[in-house]
Amino acid sequence: MKDNLPEKAAIVQRDRETYAIAPHLPGGIVDPATLRKIADVAEKYGAAALKATSAQRIAIVGLKEEDLDAAWADLGMKPGAAIGLCVRSVKFCPGTTFCKQGKQDAVGLGLKLDEKYHGMSMPSKFKMAVSGCPNSCAEPAIKDIGIMGTAKGYTLMVGGAAAAMPRIAEVVAKELSEEEVLEAVDRIISFYKSSGTKKRLGKFIEEMGLEEFKKQVGL
């Protein structure tokens, strides 16, 4: 029985014969030329479908194993981190860049986090999100690290998950500047990586206790 092919960034599909790949599109922001390239590759290799994913990517679904290397070569793009124990995605909304509701620059902060952390090895699966206002379109309350913009700055949340046992993230700081968010995220990730745990961040915090976790990461 076939399985995922991490070295080709390919996820086996239900038929156990074909694969899906998803080039990395930070925040789902993409230009027309890139969209055409993705469509051209899907058409060239007979993909079954193109699927917009929850990680703000476009998956090319239903590729044959023998076509995976050529498809990636034609794309000329980095793969999205959809497999393994790593930072899978940094999801972010349009924020003040495009949205009339935006209170903070979700795109600018999201891109900085994506550049630094996307694909980074972690003790468990790890997801991040930045929303530019309390409408929370990027769903920060169900991410390992969630950031929500308000009129007074950013609210920082930790330990969320939308898994088989869902968990709402807990607020650990409010009214932060972008610089303060970046510094806090770096401390959280450094502490988590050095902890020796294999549990997802929310479970790790439950075992330690939120107040002790905040003390350890300087919040």
JSON list of C-alpha atoms in Angstrom, two decimals:
[
{"chain": "A", "resi": 1, "resn": "MET", "atom": "CA", "xyz": [0.00, 0.00, 0.00]},
{"chain": "A", "resi": 2, "resn": "LYS", "atom": "CA", "xyz": [1.38, 3.37, -0.97]},
{"chain": "A", "resi": 3, "resn": "ASP", "atom": "CA", "xyz": [1.91, 6.12, 1.57]},
{"chain": "A", "resi": 4, "resn": "ASN", "atom": "CA", "xyz": [2.90, 9.78, 1.62]},
{"chain": "A", "resi": 5, "resn": "LEU", "atom": "CA", "xyz": [6.18, 10.72, -0.08]},
{"chain": "A", "resi": 6, "resn": "PRO", "atom": "CA", "xyz": [7.74, 13.41, 2.17]},
{"chain": "A", "resi": 7, "resn": "GLU", "atom": "CA", "xyz": [10.83, 13.71, -0.03]},
{"chain": "A", "resi": 8, "resn": "LYS", "atom": "CA", "xyz": [8.54, 14.77, -2.88]},
{"chain": "A", "resi": 9, "resn": "ALA", "atom": "CA", "xyz": [6.18, 16.78, -0.63]},
{"chain": "A", "resi": 10, "resn": "ALA", "atom": "CA", "xyz": [3.35, 14.57, -1.87]},
{"chain": "A", "resi": 11, "resn": "ILE", "atom": "CA", "xyz": [0.32, 13.26, 0.00]},
{"chain": "A", "resi": 12, "resn": "VAL", "atom": "CA", "xyz": [-1.22, 9.99, -1.13]},
{"chain": "A", "resi": 13, "resn": "GLN", "atom": "CA", "xyz": [-4.90, 10.21, -2.01]},
{"chain": "A", "resi": 14, "resn": "ARG", "atom": "CA", "xyz": [-7.84, 7.99, -1.15]},
{"chain": "A", "resi": 15, "resn": "ASP", "atom": "CA", "xyz": [-7.26, 5.74, -4.16]},
{"chain": "A", "resi": 16, "resn": "ARG", "atom": "CA", "xyz": [-3.76, 4.94, -2.82]},
{"chain": "A", "resi": 17, "resn": "GLU", "atom": "CA", "xyz": [-2.47, 5.41, -6.35]},
{"chain": "A", "resi": 18, "resn": "THR", "atom": "CA", "xyz": [-2.30, 9.17, -6.93]},
{"chain": "A", "resi": 19, "resn": "TYR", "atom": "CA", "xyz": [-0.88, 12.12, -4.98]},
{"chain": "A", "resi": 20, "resn": "ALA", "atom": "CA", "xyz": [-1.55, 15.74, -4.13]},
{"chain": "A", "resi": 21, "resn": "ILE", "atom": "CA", "xyz": [1.08, 18.47, -3.98]},
{"chain": "A", "resi": 22, "resn": "ALA", "atom": "CA", "xyz": [0.68, 22.05, -2.77]},
{"chain": "A", "resi": 23, "resn": "PRO", "atom": "CA", "xyz": [3.18, 24.78, -3.62]},
{"chain": "A", "resi": 24, "resn": "HIS", "atom": "CA", "xyz": [3.73, 27.31, -0.84]},
{"chain": "A", "resi": 25, "resn": "LEU", "atom": "CA", "xyz": [1.70, 30.51, -1.24]},
{"chain": "A", "resi": 26, "resn": "PRO", "atom": "CA", "xyz": [2.30, 32.66, 1.88]},
{"chain": "A", "resi": 27, "resn": "GLY", "atom": "CA", "xyz": [-1.06, 33.89, 3.09]},
{"chain": "A", "resi": 28, "resn": "GLY", "atom": "CA", "xyz": [-2.69, 32.72, -0.12]},
{"chain": "A", "resi": 29, "resn": "ILE", "atom": "CA", "xyz": [-1.58, 35.95, -1.81]},
{"chain": "A", "resi": 30, "resn": "VAL", "atom": "CA", "xyz": [-0.71, 35.13, -5.39]},
{"chain": "A", "resi": 31, "resn": "ASP", "atom": "CA", "xyz": [-0.24, 36.90, -8.72]},
{"chain": "A", "resi": 32, "resn": "PRO", "atom": "CA", "xyz": [-2.03, 35.91, -11.96]},
{"chain": "A", "resi": 33, "resn": "ALA", "atom": "CA", "xyz": [1.13, 34.47, -13.54]},
{"chain": "A", "resi": 34, "resn": "THR", "atom": "CA", "xyz": [1.57, 32.03, -10.66]},
{"chain": "A", "resi": 35, "resn": "LEU", "atom": "CA", "xyz": [-2.06, 30.98, -10.84]},
{"chain": "A", "resi": 36, "resn": "ARG", "atom": "CA", "xyz": [-1.63, 30.28, -14.55]},
{"chain": "A", "resi": 37, "resn": "LYS", "atom": "CA", "xyz": [1.52, 28.25, -13.87]},
{"chain": "A", "resi": 38, "resn": "ILE", "atom": "CA", "xyz": [-0.31, 26.09, -11.30]},
{"chain": "A", "resi": 39, "resn": "ALA", "atom": "CA", "xyz": [-3.20, 25.59, -13.70]},
{"chain": "A", "resi": 40, "resn": "ASP", "atom": "CA", "xyz": [-0.82, 24.73, -16.56]},
{"chain": "A", "resi": 41, "resn": "VAL", "atom": "CA", "xyz": [0.96, 22.10, -14.47]},
{"chain": "A", "resi": 42, "resn": "ALA", "atom": "CA", "xyz": [-2.35, 20.59, -13.37]},
{"chain": "A", "resi": 43, "resn": "GLU", "atom": "CA", "xyz": [-3.50, 20.39, -16.96]},
{"chain": "A", "resi": 44, "resn": "LYS", "atom": "CA", "xyz": [-0.18, 19.07, -18.31]},
{"chain": "A", "resi": 45, "resn": "TYR", "atom": "CA", "xyz": [-0.07, 16.15, -15.87]},
{"chain": "A", "resi": 46, "resn": "GLY", "atom": "CA", "xyz": [-3.76, 15.32, -15.89]},
{"chain": "A", "resi": 47, "resn": "ALA", "atom": "CA", "xyz": [-4.63, 16.33, -12.33]},
{"chain": "A", "resi": 48, "resn": "ALA", "atom": "CA", "xyz": [-8.06, 15.36, -11.08]},
{"chain": "A", "resi": 49, "resn": "ALA", "atom": "CA", "xyz": [-8.70, 18.75, -9.45]},
{"chain": "A", "resi": 50, "resn": "LEU", "atom": "CA", "xyz": [-7.30, 21.95, -8.02]},
{"chain": "A", "resi": 51, "resn": "LYS", "atom": "CA", "xyz": [-8.29, 22.42, -4.36]},
{"chain": "A", "resi": 52, "resn": "ALA", "atom": "CA", "xyz": [-8.04, 25.58, -2.25]},
{"chain": "A", "resi": 53, "resn": "THR", "atom": "CA", "xyz": [-6.79, 24.33, 1.13]},
{"chain": "A", "resi": 54, "resn": "SER", "atom": "CA", "xyz": [-7.33, 25.52, 4.69]},
{"chain": "A", "resi": 55, "resn": "ALA", "atom": "CA", "xyz": [-3.65, 26.50, 4.76]},
{"chain": "A", "resi": 56, "resn": "GLN", "atom": "CA", "xyz": [-4.26, 29.09, 2.00]},
{"chain": "A", "resi": 57, "resn": "ARG", "atom": "CA", "xyz": [-2.61, 27.02, -0.71]},
{"chain": "A", "resi": 58, "resn": "ILE", "atom": "CA", "xyz": [-3.79, 25.51, -3.97]},
{"chain": "A", "resi": 59, "resn": "ALA", "atom": "CA", "xyz": [-3.34, 21.75, -4.00]},
{"chain": "A", "resi": 60, "resn": "ILE", "atom": "CA", "xyz": [-2.88, 19.93, -7.29]},
{"chain": "A", "resi": 61, "resn": "VAL", "atom": "CA", "xyz": [-4.78, 16.72, -6.66]},
{"chain": "A", "resi": 62, "resn": "GLY", "atom": "CA", "xyz": [-4.55, 13.36, -8.41]},
{"chain": "A", "resi": 63, "resn": "LEU", "atom": "CA", "xyz": [-1.02, 13.28, -9.86]},
{"chain": "A", "resi": 64, "resn": "LYS", "atom": "CA", "xyz": [0.76, 10.06, -10.78]},
{"chain": "A", "resi": 65, "resn": "GLU", "atom": "CA", "xyz": [3.87, 9.21, -8.78]},
{"chain": "A", "resi": 66, "resn": "GLU", "atom": "CA", "xyz": [6.04, 9.19, -11.90]},
{"chain": "A", "resi": 67, "resn": "ASP", "atom": "CA", "xyz": [5.01, 12.79, -12.67]},
{"chain": "A", "resi": 68, "resn": "LEU", "atom": "CA", "xyz": [5.76, 14.33, -9.28]},
{"chain": "A", "resi": 69, "resn": "ASP", "atom": "CA", "xyz": [9.38, 15.36, -9.92]},
{"chain": "A", "resi": 70, "resn": "ALA", "atom": "CA", "xyz": [8.53, 16.88, -13.29]},
{"chain": "A", "resi": 71, "resn": "ALA", "atom": "CA", "xyz": [5.52, 18.73, -11.86]},
{"chain": "A", "resi": 72, "resn": "TRP", "atom": "CA", "xyz": [7.64, 20.32, -9.14]},
{"chain": "A", "resi": 73, "resn": "ALA", "atom": "CA", "xyz": [10.32, 21.21, -11.68]},
{"chain": "A", "resi": 74, "resn": "ASP", "atom": "CA", "xyz": [7.75, 22.91, -13.89]},
{"chain": "A", "resi": 75, "resn": "LEU", "atom": "CA", "xyz": [6.29, 24.80, -10.93]},
{"chain": "A", "resi": 76, "resn": "GLY", "atom": "CA", "xyz": [9.69, 26.03, -9.76]},
{"chain": "A", "resi": 77, "resn": "MET", "atom": "CA", "xyz": [8.14, 26.78, -6.35]},
{"chain": "A", "resi": 78, "resn": "LYS", "atom": "CA", "xyz": [8.79, 25.73, -2.77]},
{"chain": "A", "resi": 79, "resn": "PRO", "atom": "CA", "xyz": [6.37, 23.13, -1.37]},
{"chain": "A", "resi": 80, "resn": "GLY", "atom": "CA", "xyz": [3.99, 23.93, 1.45]},
{"chain": "A", "resi": 81, "resn": "ALA", "atom": "CA", "xyz": [4.90, 22.12, 4.67]},
{"chain": "A", "resi": 82, "resn": "ALA", "atom": "CA", "xyz": [1.90, 19.79, 4.74]},
{"chain": "A", "resi": 83, "resn": "ILE", "atom": "CA", "xyz": [3.65, 16.69, 6.13]},
{"chain": "A", "resi": 84, "resn": "GLY", "atom": "CA", "xyz": [5.65, 15.97, 9.26]},
{"chain": "A", "resi": 85, "resn": "LEU", "atom": "CA", "xyz": [6.41, 17.49, 12.66]},
{"chain": "A", "resi": 86, "resn": "CYS", "atom": "CA", "xyz": [6.98, 21.10, 11.72]},
{"chain": "A", "resi": 87, "resn": "VAL", "atom": "CA", "xyz": [5.37, 24.50, 11.37]},
{"chain": "A", "resi": 88, "resn": "ARG", "atom": "CA", "xyz": [2.77, 23.48, 8.81]},
{"chain": "A", "resi": 89, "resn": "SER", "atom": "CA", "xyz": [1.38, 26.90, 7.98]},
{"chain": "A", "resi": 90, "resn": "VAL", "atom": "CA", "xyz": [1.08, 30.54, 8.98]},
{"chain": "A", "resi": 91, "resn": "LYS", "atom": "CA", "xyz": [-2.43, 31.58, 8.01]},
{"chain": "A", "resi": 92, "resn": "PHE", "atom": "CA", "xyz": [-3.27, 35.27, 7.78]},
{"chain": "A", "resi": 93, "resn": "CYS", "atom": "CA", "xyz": [-6.11, 37.51, 6.66]},
{"chain": "A", "resi": 94, "resn": "PRO", "atom": "CA", "xyz": [-5.89, 40.66, 4.46]},
{"chain": "A", "resi": 95, "resn": "GLY", "atom": "CA", "xyz": [-5.59, 42.91, 7.52]},
{"chain": "A", "resi": 96, "resn": "THR", "atom": "CA", "xyz": [-5.01, 46.62, 6.95]},
{"chain": "A", "resi": 97, "resn": "THR", "atom": "CA", "xyz": [-3.44, 45.84, 3.57]},
{"chain": "A", "resi": 98, "resn": "PHE", "atom": "CA", "xyz": [-6.81, 45.23, 1.92]},
{"chain": "A", "resi": 99, "resn": "CYS", "atom": "CA", "xyz": [-9.67, 44.89, 4.40]},
{"chain": "A", "resi": 100, "resn": "LYS", "atom": "CA", "xyz": [-11.79, 47.80, 5.62]},
{"chain": "A", "resi": 101, "resn": "GLN", "atom": "CA", "xyz": [-12.26, 45.98, 8.96]},
{"chain": "A", "resi": 102, "resn": "GLY", "atom": "CA", "xyz": [-8.52, 45.62, 9.58]},
{"chain": "A", "resi": 103, "resn": "LYS", "atom": "CA", "xyz": [-7.08, 47.05, 12.81]},
{"chain": "A", "resi": 104, "resn": "GLN", "atom": "CA", "xyz": [-3.53, 45.75, 12.42]},
{"chain": "A", "resi": 105, "resn": "ASP", "atom": "CA", "xyz": [-1.19, 44.66, 9.63]},
{"chain": "A", "resi": 106, "resn": "ALA", "atom": "CA", "xyz": [-1.85, 40.93, 9.49]},
{"chain": "A", "resi": 107, "resn": "VAL", "atom": "CA", "xyz": [-0.16, 40.57, 6.10]},
{"chain": "A", "resi": 108, "resn": "GLY", "atom": "CA", "xyz": [3.10, 42.22, 7.13]},
{"chain": "A", "resi": 109, "resn": "LEU", "atom": "CA", "xyz": [3.33, 40.29, 10.41]},
{"chain": "A", "resi": 110, "resn": "GLY", "atom": "CA", "xyz": [2.17, 37.06, 8.79]},
{"chain": "A", "resi": 111, "resn": "LEU", "atom": "CA", "xyz": [4.83, 37.27, 6.10]},
{"chain": "A", "resi": 112, "resn": "LYS", "atom": "CA", "xyz": [7.56, 37.83, 8.70]},
{"chain": "A", "resi": 113, "resn": "LEU", "atom": "CA", "xyz": [6.41, 34.80, 10.69]},
{"chain": "A", "resi": 114, "resn": "ASP", "atom": "CA", "xyz": [6.09, 32.70, 7.54]},
{"chain": "A", "resi": 115, "resn": "GLU", "atom": "CA", "xyz": [9.59, 33.57, 6.36]},
{"chain": "A", "resi": 116, "resn": "LYS", "atom": "CA", "xyz": [11.14, 32.69, 9.71]},
{"chain": "A", "resi": 117, "resn": "TYR", "atom": "CA", "xyz": [9.14, 29.66, 10.81]},
{"chain": "A", "resi": 118, "resn": "HIS", "atom": "CA", "xyz": [7.41, 27.90, 7.89]},
{"chain": "A", "resi": 119, "resn": "GLY", "atom": "CA", "xyz": [8.68, 24.34, 7.70]},
{"chain": "A", "resi": 120, "resn": "MET", "atom": "CA", "xyz": [10.75, 24.62, 10.91]},
{"chain": "A", "resi": 121, "resn": "SER", "atom": "CA", "xyz": [11.12, 21.30, 12.74]},
{"chain": "A", "resi": 122, "resn": "MET", "atom": "CA", "xyz": [8.93, 21.04, 15.86]},
{"chain": "A", "resi": 123, "resn": "PRO", "atom": "CA", "xyz": [8.15, 18.45, 18.57]},
{"chain": "A", "resi": 124, "resn": "SER", "atom": "CA", "xyz": [4.67, 18.04, 17.04]},
{"chain": "A", "resi": 125, "resn": "LYS", "atom": "CA", "xyz": [2.49, 19.47, 14.30]},
{"chain": "A", "resi": 126, "resn": "PHE", "atom": "CA", "xyz": [2.39, 23.25, 14.69]},
{"chain": "A", "resi": 127, "resn": "LYS", "atom": "CA", "xyz": [0.16, 25.90, 13.14]},
{"chain": "A", "resi": 128, "resn": "MET", "atom": "CA", "xyz": [0.09, 29.68, 13.41]},
{"chain": "A", "resi": 129, "resn": "ALA", "atom": "CA", "xyz": [-2.36, 32.41, 12.40]},
{"chain": "A", "resi": 130, "resn": "VAL", "atom": "CA", "xyz": [-2.62, 36.19, 12.32]},
{"chain": "A", "resi": 131, "resn": "SER", "atom": "CA", "xyz": [-5.93, 38.05, 12.11]},
{"chain": "A", "resi": 132, "resn": "GLY", "atom": "CA", "xyz": [-6.05, 41.80, 11.62]},
{"chain": "A", "resi": 133, "resn": "CYS", "atom": "CA", "xyz": [-9.19, 42.32, 13.71]},
{"chain": "A", "resi": 134, "resn": "PRO", "atom": "CA", "xyz": [-11.43, 40.50, 16.23]},
{"chain": "A", "resi": 135, "resn": "ASN", "atom": "CA", "xyz": [-13.50, 38.96, 13.42]},
{"chain": "A", "resi": 136, "resn": "SER", "atom": "CA", "xyz": [-10.64, 36.42, 13.43]},
{"chain": "A", "resi": 137, "resn": "CYS", "atom": "CA", "xyz": [-10.94, 35.31, 9.81]},
{"chain": "A", "resi": 138, "resn": "ALA", "atom": "CA", "xyz": [-7.59, 33.48, 10.06]},
{"chain": "A", "resi": 139, "resn": "GLU", "atom": "CA", "xyz": [-8.95, 31.48, 13.04]},
{"chain": "A", "resi": 140, "resn": "PRO", "atom": "CA", "xyz": [-6.19, 32.28, 15.56]},
{"chain": "A", "resi": 141, "resn": "ALA", "atom": "CA", "xyz": [-8.16, 30.73, 18.44]},
{"chain": "A", "resi": 142, "resn": "ILE", "atom": "CA", "xyz": [-7.64, 27.23, 17.02]},
{"chain": "A", "resi": 143, "resn": "LYS", "atom": "CA", "xyz": [-3.93, 27.51, 16.26]},
{"chain": "A", "resi": 144, "resn": "ASP", "atom": "CA", "xyz": [-0.90, 26.60, 18.34]},
{"chain": "A", "resi": 145, "resn": "ILE", "atom": "CA", "xyz": [0.04, 30.27, 18.23]},
{"chain": "A", "resi": 146, "resn": "GLY", "atom": "CA", "xyz": [-2.73, 32.72, 17.34]},
{"chain": "A", "resi": 147, "resn": "ILE", "atom": "CA", "xyz": [-2.43, 36.48, 16.98]},
{"chain": "A", "resi": 148, "resn": "MET", "atom": "CA", "xyz": [-5.43, 38.81, 16.74]},
{"chain": "A", "resi": 149, "resn": "GLY", "atom": "CA", "xyz": [-5.29, 42.51, 15.94]},
{"chain": "A", "resi": 150, "resn": "THR", "atom": "CA", "xyz": [-7.29, 45.05, 17.93]},
{"chain": "A", "resi": 151, "resn": "ALA", "atom": "CA", "xyz": [-7.44, 48.84, 17.93]},
{"chain": "A", "resi": 152, "resn": "LYS", "atom": "CA", "xyz": [-4.84, 48.82, 20.73]},
{"chain": "A", "resi": 153, "resn": "GLY", "atom": "CA", "xyz": [-2.40, 46.29, 19.31]},
{"chain": "A", "resi": 154, "resn": "TYR", "atom": "CA", "xyz": [-2.15, 42.52, 19.08]},
{"chain": "A", "resi": 155, "resn": "THR", "atom": "CA", "xyz": [-3.61, 39.85, 21.36]},
{"chain": "A", "resi": 156, "resn": "LEU", "atom": "CA", "xyz": [-1.44, 36.72, 21.65]},
{"chain": "A", "resi": 157, "resn": "MET", "atom": "CA", "xyz": [-3.00, 33.27, 22.17]},
{"chain": "A", "resi": 158, "resn": "VAL", "atom": "CA", "xyz": [-1.40, 29.83, 22.59]},
{"chain": "A", "resi": 159, "resn": "GLY", "atom": "CA", "xyz": [-2.39, 26.18, 22.57]},
{"chain": "A", "resi": 160, "resn": "GLY", "atom": "CA", "xyz": [-5.29, 26.05, 20.16]},
{"chain": "A", "resi": 161, "resn": "ALA", "atom": "CA", "xyz": [-6.09, 23.10, 17.89]},
{"chain": "A", "resi": 162, "resn": "ALA", "atom": "CA", "xyz": [-8.84, 21.95, 15.55]},
{"chain": "A", "resi": 163, "resn": "ALA", "atom": "CA", "xyz": [-8.02, 18.28, 15.77]},
{"chain": "A", "resi": 164, "resn": "ALA", "atom": "CA", "xyz": [-9.88, 15.17, 16.91]},
{"chain": "A", "resi": 165, "resn": "MET", "atom": "CA", "xyz": [-9.81, 16.73, 20.38]},
{"chain": "A", "resi": 166, "resn": "PRO", "atom": "CA", "xyz": [-10.27, 20.44, 19.63]},
{"chain": "A", "resi": 167, "resn": "ARG", "atom": "CA", "xyz": [-8.90, 23.07, 21.97]},
{"chain": "A", "resi": 168, "resn": "ILE", "atom": "CA", "xyz": [-9.44, 26.83, 22.18]},
{"chain": "A", "resi": 169, "resn": "ALA", "atom": "CA", "xyz": [-6.23, 28.84, 22.53]},
{"chain": "A", "resi": 170, "resn": "GLU", "atom": "CA", "xyz": [-5.66, 30.75, 25.75]},
{"chain": "A", "resi": 171, "resn": "VAL", "atom": "CA", "xyz": [-4.84, 34.46, 25.80]},
{"chain": "A", "resi": 172, "resn": "VAL", "atom": "CA", "xyz": [-1.39, 35.12, 27.27]},
{"chain": "A", "resi": 173, "resn": "ALA", "atom": "CA", "xyz": [-0.82, 38.79, 26.37]},
{"chain": "A", "resi": 174, "resn": "LYS", "atom": "CA", "xyz": [-2.71, 41.81, 25.05]},
{"chain": "A", "resi": 175, "resn": "GLU", "atom": "CA", "xyz": [-2.00, 45.17, 23.40]},
{"chain": "A", "resi": 176, "resn": "LEU", "atom": "CA", "xyz": [1.37, 44.06, 22.00]},
{"chain": "A", "resi": 177, "resn": "SER", "atom": "CA", "xyz": [3.30, 45.84, 19.27]},
{"chain": "A", "resi": 178, "resn": "GLU", "atom": "CA", "xyz": [4.48, 43.87, 16.24]},
{"chain": "A", "resi": 179, "resn": "GLU", "atom": "CA", "xyz": [7.99, 43.78, 17.66]},
{"chain": "A", "resi": 180, "resn": "GLU", "atom": "CA", "xyz": [6.70, 42.47, 21.00]},
{"chain": "A", "resi": 181, "resn": "VAL", "atom": "CA", "xyz": [4.72, 39.76, 19.20]},
{"chain": "A", "resi": 182, "resn": "LEU", "atom": "CA", "xyz": [7.77, 38.62, 17.24]},
{"chain": "A", "resi": 183, "resn": "GLU", "atom": "CA", "xyz": [9.89, 38.50, 20.39]},
{"chain": "A", "resi": 184, "resn": "ALA", "atom": "CA", "xyz": [7.22, 36.56, 22.31]},
{"chain": "A", "resi": 185, "resn": "VAL", "atom": "CA", "xyz": [6.71, 34.05, 19.51]},
{"chain": "A", "resi": 186, "resn": "ASP", "atom": "CA", "xyz": [10.45, 33.45, 19.35]},
{"chain": "A", "resi": 187, "resn": "ARG", "atom": "CA", "xyz": [10.60, 32.77, 23.10]},
{"chain": "A", "resi": 188, "resn": "ILE", "atom": "CA", "xyz": [7.60, 30.43, 22.95]},
{"chain": "A", "resi": 189, "resn": "ILE", "atom": "CA", "xyz": [9.00, 28.40, 20.07]},
{"chain": "A", "resi": 190, "resn": "SER", "atom": "CA", "xyz": [12.51, 28.24, 21.58]},
{"chain": "A", "resi": 191, "resn": "PHE", "atom": "CA", "xyz": [11.13, 27.01, 24.90]},
{"chain": "A", "resi": 192, "resn": "TYR", "atom": "CA", "xyz": [8.80, 24.49, 23.28]},
{"chain": "A", "resi": 193, "resn": "LYS", "atom": "CA", "xyz": [11.54, 23.06, 21.07]},
{"chain": "A", "resi": 194, "resn": "SER", "atom": "CA", "xyz": [13.95, 22.68, 23.99]},
{"chain": "A", "resi": 195, "resn": "SER", "atom": "CA", "xyz": [11.37, 21.14, 26.36]},
{"chain": "A", "resi": 196, "resn": "GLY", "atom": "CA", "xyz": [11.82, 17.53, 25.29]},
{"chain": "A", "resi": 197, "resn": "THR", "atom": "CA", "xyz": [8.06, 17.02, 24.87]},
{"chain": "A", "resi": 198, "resn": "LYS", "atom": "CA", "xyz": [6.49, 15.23, 21.93]},
{"chain": "A", "resi": 199, "resn": "LYS", "atom": "CA", "xyz": [3.03, 16.60, 22.65]},
{"chain": "A", "resi": 200, "resn": "ARG", "atom": "CA", "xyz": [1.29, 19.35, 20.73]},
{"chain": "A", "resi": 201, "resn": "LEU", "atom": "CA", "xyz": [1.65, 22.77, 22.36]},
{"chain": "A", "resi": 202, "resn": "GLY", "atom": "CA", "xyz": [-1.83, 22.85, 23.93]},
{"chain": "A", "resi": 203, "resn": "LYS", "atom": "CA", "xyz": [-1.37, 19.48, 25.65]},
{"chain": "A", "resi": 204, "resn": "PHE", "atom": "CA", "xyz": [2.11, 20.51, 26.76]},
{"chain": "A", "resi": 205, "resn": "ILE", "atom": "CA", "xyz": [0.68, 23.68, 28.35]},
{"chain": "A", "resi": 206, "resn": "GLU", "atom": "CA", "xyz": [-2.11, 21.70, 30.04]},
{"chain": "A", "resi": 207, "resn": "GLU", "atom": "CA", "xyz": [0.42, 19.44, 31.73]},
{"chain": "A", "resi": 208, "resn": "MET", "atom": "CA", "xyz": [2.66, 22.33, 32.80]},
{"chain": "A", "resi": 209, "resn": "GLY", "atom": "CA", "xyz": [-0.06, 24.79, 33.72]},
{"chain": "A", "resi": 210, "resn": "LEU", "atom": "CA", "xyz": [-0.69, 28.06, 31.93]},
{"chain": "A", "resi": 211, "resn": "GLU", "atom": "CA", "xyz": [0.82, 30.30, 34.60]},
{"chain": "A", "resi": 212, "resn": "GLU", "atom": "CA", "xyz": [4.03, 28.28, 34.75]},
{"chain": "A", "resi": 213, "resn": "PHE", "atom": "CA", "xyz": [4.23, 28.33, 30.96]},
{"chain": "A", "resi": 214, "resn": "LYS", "atom": "CA", "xyz": [3.82, 32.11, 30.91]},
{"chain": "A", "resi": 215, "resn": "LYS", "atom": "CA", "xyz": [6.55, 32.42, 33.54]},
{"chain": "A", "resi": 216, "resn": "GLN", "atom": "CA", "xyz": [8.92, 30.23, 31.55]},
{"chain": "A", "resi": 217, "resn": "VAL", "atom": "CA", "xyz": [8.47, 32.23, 28.34]},
{"chain": "A", "resi": 218, "resn": "GLY", "atom": "CA", "xyz": [8.45, 35.64, 30.01]},
{"chain": "A", "resi": 219, "resn": "LEU", "atom": "CA", "xyz": [4.81, 36.64, 29.57]}
]
